[in-house]
Amino acid sequence: MRRTVLLGLLVLPGGCVYYNGMYSARRFAHQAEKAETEGRTIEASGFWGKVAVKSESVVVQHPRSQWADEARLLWGRALDRLGDCSGALRPLEEAVASIRRPDVVEDATFLLGRCREKLGDAEGSSEAFSRLLTSRNPARRQEALFRHGRALRIAGDYQSALADLEGSSDPRALGERAAALAGLGRVDDALVLADSLLVLADTAAPWDSLFAGLGRHDLERASALVDQAMALSGVPSATQAGWLTADGRRLA
């Protein structure tokens, strides 16, 4: 059967080029993933660049073909890996709208939400991740719950964010919960979680947002927390300088 399909592709106008384009895109994606796993990031970027070129070509030349949806997903995924989320939005949105397989739609939706998150579009990010909250995949459902809560927190919907984050088992949710509580003005509760973050030496927590939220309700305690966080090891000096500058502005 496979041989018959391939022979059919060869006799169709452009069929051979089309099949070869998809085959190459898949092969380069596999090589890119392997290189990433092995820590060869520069080589991986080169492969993802080839994936983007091959898959875009399939979409442009054969937009209604049977492999066009897969090509759109590969194109968006490659651009995401290359750090071009602005470019990835179109193929990912088209993939979400046209793909029929639920698991593949979820792949595209997750990438779309993550790209909108990277671009600072909290509303778009929360909308995308909200579609994954009922996923049959427990790991994806949990990741979506955390990211949806974080997006809501960034958008300023602290109460809704807290509802999601309190149900998340993700370790990153602790810092997000602290920032949401600070945004709500629940200073004592936020500081309790902040103490835990200091004990854990969690440098990845959203400290900027936590300081800002506390500062809107209790300047002195917010400033005291900045002083404590300055003692965390592993925080870049530029980040520490930013903390101090923002703290000085609040106090002024």
GROMACS .gro file of C-alpha atoms in nm:
model
  252
    1MET     CA    1   0.000   0.000   0.000
    2ARG     CA    2   0.273   0.244   0.096
    3ARG     CA    3   0.455   0.171  -0.230
    4THR     CA    4   0.136   0.246  -0.426
    5VAL     CA    5   0.091   0.579  -0.245
    6LEU     CA    6   0.451   0.678  -0.312
    7LEU     CA    7   0.420   0.587  -0.679
    8GLY     CA    8   0.104   0.795  -0.696
    9LEU     CA    9   0.287   1.090  -0.549
   10LEU     CA   10   0.561   1.060  -0.806
   11VAL     CA   11   0.320   1.089  -1.098
   12LEU     CA   12   0.126   1.384  -0.955
   13PRO     CA   13   0.249   1.734  -1.052
   14GLY     CA   14   0.486   1.840  -0.779
   15GLY     CA   15   0.404   1.527  -0.577
   16CYS     CA   16   0.760   1.409  -0.540
   17VAL     CA   17   0.876   1.751  -0.424
   18TYR     CA   18   0.584   1.767  -0.181
   19TYR     CA   19   0.657   1.426  -0.029
   20ASN     CA   20   1.029   1.498  -0.007
   21GLY     CA   21   0.958   1.831   0.163
   22MET     CA   22   0.754   1.668   0.439
   23TYR     CA   23   1.000   1.382   0.477
   24SER     CA   24   1.287   1.629   0.515
   25ALA     CA   25   1.094   1.845   0.765
   26ARG     CA   26   1.021   1.543   0.984
   27ARG     CA   27   1.379   1.417   0.962
   28PHE     CA   28   1.526   1.757   1.052
   29ALA     CA   29   1.281   1.788   1.344
   30HIS     CA   30   1.396   1.450   1.477
   31GLN     CA   31   1.761   1.557   1.443
   32ALA     CA   32   1.686   1.888   1.616
   33GLU     CA   33   1.521   1.712   1.912
   34LYS     CA   34   1.812   1.471   1.940
   35ALA     CA   35   2.062   1.757   1.935
   36GLU     CA   36   1.864   1.941   2.206
   37THR     CA   37   1.857   1.630   2.425
   38GLU     CA   38   2.234   1.598   2.390
   39GLY     CA   39   2.293   1.966   2.469
   40ARG     CA   40   2.406   2.061   2.118
   41THR     CA   41   2.200   2.381   2.111
   42ILE     CA   42   2.371   2.553   1.818
   43GLU     CA   43   2.337   2.244   1.602
   44ALA     CA   44   1.974   2.209   1.711
   45SER     CA   45   1.901   2.565   1.600
   46GLY     CA   46   2.044   2.484   1.259
   47PHE     CA   47   1.813   2.186   1.223
   48TRP     CA   48   1.510   2.385   1.340
   49GLY     CA   49   1.592   2.644   1.077
   50LYS     CA   50   1.577   2.373   0.812
   51VAL     CA   51   1.247   2.246   0.954
   52ALA     CA   52   1.101   2.596   0.925
   53VAL     CA   53   1.209   2.632   0.561
   54LYS     CA   54   1.084   2.288   0.452
   55SER     CA   55   0.751   2.301   0.636
   56GLU     CA   56   0.675   2.658   0.527
   57SER     CA   57   0.736   2.553   0.167
   58VAL     CA   58   0.482   2.270   0.198
   59VAL     CA   59   0.220   2.506   0.348
   60VAL     CA   60   0.274   2.776   0.085
   61GLN     CA   61   0.281   2.543  -0.216
   62HIS     CA   62   0.022   2.287  -0.098
   63PRO     CA   63  -0.204   2.467   0.157
   64ARG     CA   64  -0.492   2.217   0.123
   65SER     CA   65  -0.295   1.895   0.103
   66GLN     CA   66  -0.324   1.607   0.348
   67TRP     CA   67   0.001   1.700   0.520
   68ALA     CA   68  -0.056   2.076   0.533
   69ASP     CA   69  -0.175   2.070   0.896
   70GLU     CA   70   0.127   1.872   1.010
   71ALA     CA   71   0.346   2.113   0.816
   72ARG     CA   72   0.183   2.412   0.988
   73LEU     CA   73   0.248   2.258   1.328
   74LEU     CA   74   0.610   2.181   1.241
   75TRP     CA   75   0.656   2.532   1.102
   76GLY     CA   76   0.517   2.695   1.416
   77ARG     CA   77   0.711   2.463   1.641
   78ALA     CA   78   1.038   2.534   1.460
   79LEU     CA   79   0.988   2.911   1.483
   80ASP     CA   80   0.906   2.877   1.853
   81ARG     CA   81   1.231   2.688   1.909
   82LEU     CA   82   1.418   2.955   1.715
   83GLY     CA   83   1.273   3.229   1.937
   84ASP     CA   84   1.054   3.377   1.665
   85CYS     CA   85   0.718   3.362   1.839
   86SER     CA   86   0.579   3.651   1.634
   87GLY     CA   87   0.635   3.447   1.321
   88ALA     CA   88   0.502   3.130   1.483
   89LEU     CA   89   0.158   3.273   1.564
   90ARG     CA   90   0.011   3.246   1.214
   91PRO     CA   91   0.094   2.879   1.141
   92LEU     CA   92  -0.002   2.778   1.495
   93GLU     CA   93  -0.336   2.960   1.482
   94GLU     CA   94  -0.409   2.802   1.144
   95ALA     CA   95  -0.312   2.460   1.281
   96VAL     CA   96  -0.543   2.499   1.583
   97ALA     CA   97  -0.830   2.598   1.355
   98SER     CA   98  -0.789   2.323   1.097
   99ILE     CA   99  -0.648   2.012   1.269
  100ARG     CA  100  -0.906   1.750   1.365
  101ARG     CA  101  -0.702   1.512   1.583
  102PRO     CA  102  -0.751   1.622   1.949
  103ASP     CA  103  -0.398   1.532   2.062
  104VAL     CA  104  -0.238   1.725   1.774
  105VAL     CA  105  -0.468   2.023   1.832
  106GLU     CA  106  -0.350   2.026   2.192
  107ASP     CA  107   0.014   2.030   2.078
  108ALA     CA  108  -0.056   2.334   1.861
  109THR     CA  109  -0.265   2.505   2.131
  110PHE     CA  110   0.007   2.459   2.391
  111LEU     CA  111   0.270   2.609   2.161
  112LEU     CA  112   0.035   2.896   2.078
  113GLY     CA  113  -0.025   2.971   2.445
  114ARG     CA  114   0.345   2.958   2.523
  115CYS     CA  115   0.429   3.191   2.235
  116ARG     CA  116   0.166   3.442   2.343
  117GLU     CA  117   0.311   3.419   2.694
  118LYS     CA  118   0.659   3.497   2.563
  119LEU     CA  119   0.522   3.792   2.366
  120GLY     CA  120   0.363   3.939   2.679
  121ASP     CA  121   0.007   3.870   2.565
  122ALA     CA  122  -0.137   3.752   2.897
  123GLU     CA  123  -0.497   3.753   2.773
  124GLY     CA  124  -0.415   3.549   2.463
  125SER     CA  125  -0.203   3.312   2.666
  126SER     CA  126  -0.474   3.250   2.926
  127GLU     CA  127  -0.730   3.194   2.650
  128ALA     CA  128  -0.511   2.929   2.485
  129PHE     CA  129  -0.427   2.746   2.807
  130SER     CA  130  -0.791   2.753   2.919
  131ARG     CA  131  -0.865   2.514   2.631
  132LEU     CA  132  -0.623   2.261   2.780
  133LEU     CA  133  -0.765   2.257   3.133
  134THR     CA  134  -0.983   1.958   3.044
  135SER     CA  135  -0.714   1.767   2.855
  136ARG     CA  136  -0.717   1.389   2.897
  137ASN     CA  137  -0.341   1.406   2.946
  138PRO     CA  138  -0.282   1.464   3.323
  139ALA     CA  139   0.064   1.616   3.272
  140ARG     CA  140  -0.062   1.858   3.009
  141ARG     CA  141  -0.365   1.945   3.223
  142GLN     CA  142  -0.140   2.030   3.519
  143GLU     CA  143   0.098   2.237   3.307
  144ALA     CA  144  -0.195   2.424   3.153
  145LEU     CA  145  -0.342   2.491   3.499
  146PHE     CA  146  -0.019   2.650   3.616
  147ARG     CA  147   0.035   2.854   3.300
  148HIS     CA  148  -0.329   2.966   3.292
  149GLY     CA  149  -0.302   3.081   3.653
  150ARG     CA  150   0.021   3.266   3.583
  151ALA     CA  151  -0.130   3.438   3.279
  152LEU     CA  152  -0.429   3.550   3.487
  153ARG     CA  153  -0.195   3.682   3.756
  154ILE     CA  154   0.007   3.880   3.500
  155ALA     CA  155  -0.318   4.020   3.357
  156GLY     CA  156  -0.413   4.142   3.705
  157ASP     CA  157  -0.698   3.898   3.768
  158TYR     CA  158  -0.548   3.796   4.101
  159GLN     CA  159  -0.851   3.620   4.250
  160SER     CA  160  -0.905   3.392   3.949
  161ALA     CA  161  -0.530   3.333   3.928
  162LEU     CA  162  -0.520   3.226   4.290
  163ALA     CA  163  -0.799   2.974   4.233
  164ASP     CA  164  -0.591   2.805   3.962
  165LEU     CA  165  -0.259   2.830   4.140
  166GLU     CA  166  -0.389   2.684   4.465
  167GLY     CA  167  -0.493   2.376   4.270
  168SER     CA  168  -0.156   2.342   4.099
  169SER     CA  169   0.108   2.097   4.217
  170ASP     CA  170   0.378   2.272   4.015
  171PRO     CA  171   0.664   2.398   4.238
  172ARG     CA  172   0.661   2.726   4.043
  173ALA     CA  173   0.308   2.794   4.167
  174LEU     CA  174   0.437   2.897   4.511
  175GLY     CA  175   0.595   3.217   4.381
  176GLU     CA  176   0.297   3.293   4.159
  177ARG     CA  177   0.062   3.249   4.454
  178ALA     CA  178   0.271   3.489   4.660
  179ALA     CA  179   0.254   3.750   4.383
  180ALA     CA  180  -0.122   3.703   4.344
  181LEU     CA  181  -0.177   3.741   4.719
  182ALA     CA  182   0.035   4.056   4.717
  183GLY     CA  183  -0.171   4.192   4.431
  184LEU     CA  184  -0.488   4.131   4.634
  185GLY     CA  185  -0.341   4.319   4.930
  186ARG     CA  186  -0.319   4.009   5.147
  187VAL     CA  187   0.020   4.120   5.275
  188ASP     CA  188   0.056   3.880   5.568
  189ASP     CA  189  -0.032   3.576   5.356
  190ALA     CA  190   0.202   3.687   5.079
  191LEU     CA  191   0.490   3.732   5.322
  192VAL     CA  192   0.440   3.384   5.465
  193LEU     CA  193   0.491   3.239   5.118
  194ALA     CA  194   0.777   3.479   5.055
  195ASP     CA  195   0.955   3.338   5.361
  196SER     CA  196   0.924   2.991   5.206
  197LEU     CA  197   1.066   3.120   4.879
  198LEU     CA  198   1.364   3.265   5.066
  199VAL     CA  199   1.426   2.934   5.246
  200LEU     CA  200   1.409   2.753   4.912
  201ALA     CA  201   1.639   3.017   4.757
  202ASP     CA  202   1.394   3.035   4.467
  203THR     CA  203   1.553   3.283   4.228
  204ALA     CA  204   1.300   3.202   3.954
  205ALA     CA  205   1.001   3.332   4.151
  206PRO     CA  206   0.833   3.650   4.018
  207TRP     CA  207   1.003   3.870   4.277
  208ASP     CA  208   0.948   4.192   4.080
  209SER     CA  209   0.572   4.138   4.081
  210LEU     CA  210   0.575   4.033   4.446
  211PHE     CA  211   0.763   4.347   4.549
  212ALA     CA  212   0.537   4.570   4.339
  213GLY     CA  213   0.219   4.413   4.475
  214LEU     CA  214   0.333   4.448   4.834
  215GLY     CA  215   0.454   4.801   4.767
  216ARG     CA  216   0.104   4.911   4.670
  217HIS     CA  217  -0.021   4.812   5.017
  218ASP     CA  218   0.274   4.825   5.258
  219LEU     CA  219   0.585   5.011   5.145
  220GLU     CA  220   0.798   4.936   5.450
  221ARG     CA  221   0.742   4.561   5.449
  222ALA     CA  222   0.790   4.546   5.073
  223SER     CA  223   1.124   4.724   5.110
  224ALA     CA  224   1.228   4.491   5.392
  225LEU     CA  225   1.155   4.191   5.168
  226VAL     CA  226   1.370   4.344   4.894
  227ASP     CA  227   1.659   4.360   5.142
  228GLN     CA  228   1.609   3.993   5.230
  229ALA     CA  229   1.589   3.883   4.868
  230MET     CA  230   1.914   4.065   4.791
  231ALA     CA  231   2.091   3.798   4.996
  232LEU     CA  232   1.979   3.520   4.760
  233SER     CA  233   2.270   3.365   4.577
  234GLY     CA  234   2.254   3.329   4.203
  235VAL     CA  235   2.060   3.648   4.135
  236PRO     CA  236   2.231   3.848   3.855
  237SER     CA  237   2.365   4.185   3.964
  238ALA     CA  238   2.157   4.360   3.698
  239THR     CA  239   1.842   4.206   3.847
  240GLN     CA  240   1.941   4.314   4.196
  241ALA     CA  241   2.006   4.666   4.069
  242GLY     CA  242   1.658   4.669   3.916
  243TRP     CA  243   1.504   4.560   4.245
  244LEU     CA  244   1.679   4.838   4.435
  245THR     CA  245   1.590   5.102   4.177
  246ALA     CA  246   1.222   5.006   4.178
  247ASP     CA  247   1.221   4.995   4.558
  248GLY     CA  248   1.374   5.341   4.574
  249ARG     CA  249   1.107   5.477   4.339
  250ARG     CA  250   0.830   5.329   4.549
  251LEU     CA  251   0.971   5.477   4.868
  252ALA     CA  252   1.021   5.815   4.702
   0.00000   0.00000   0.00000
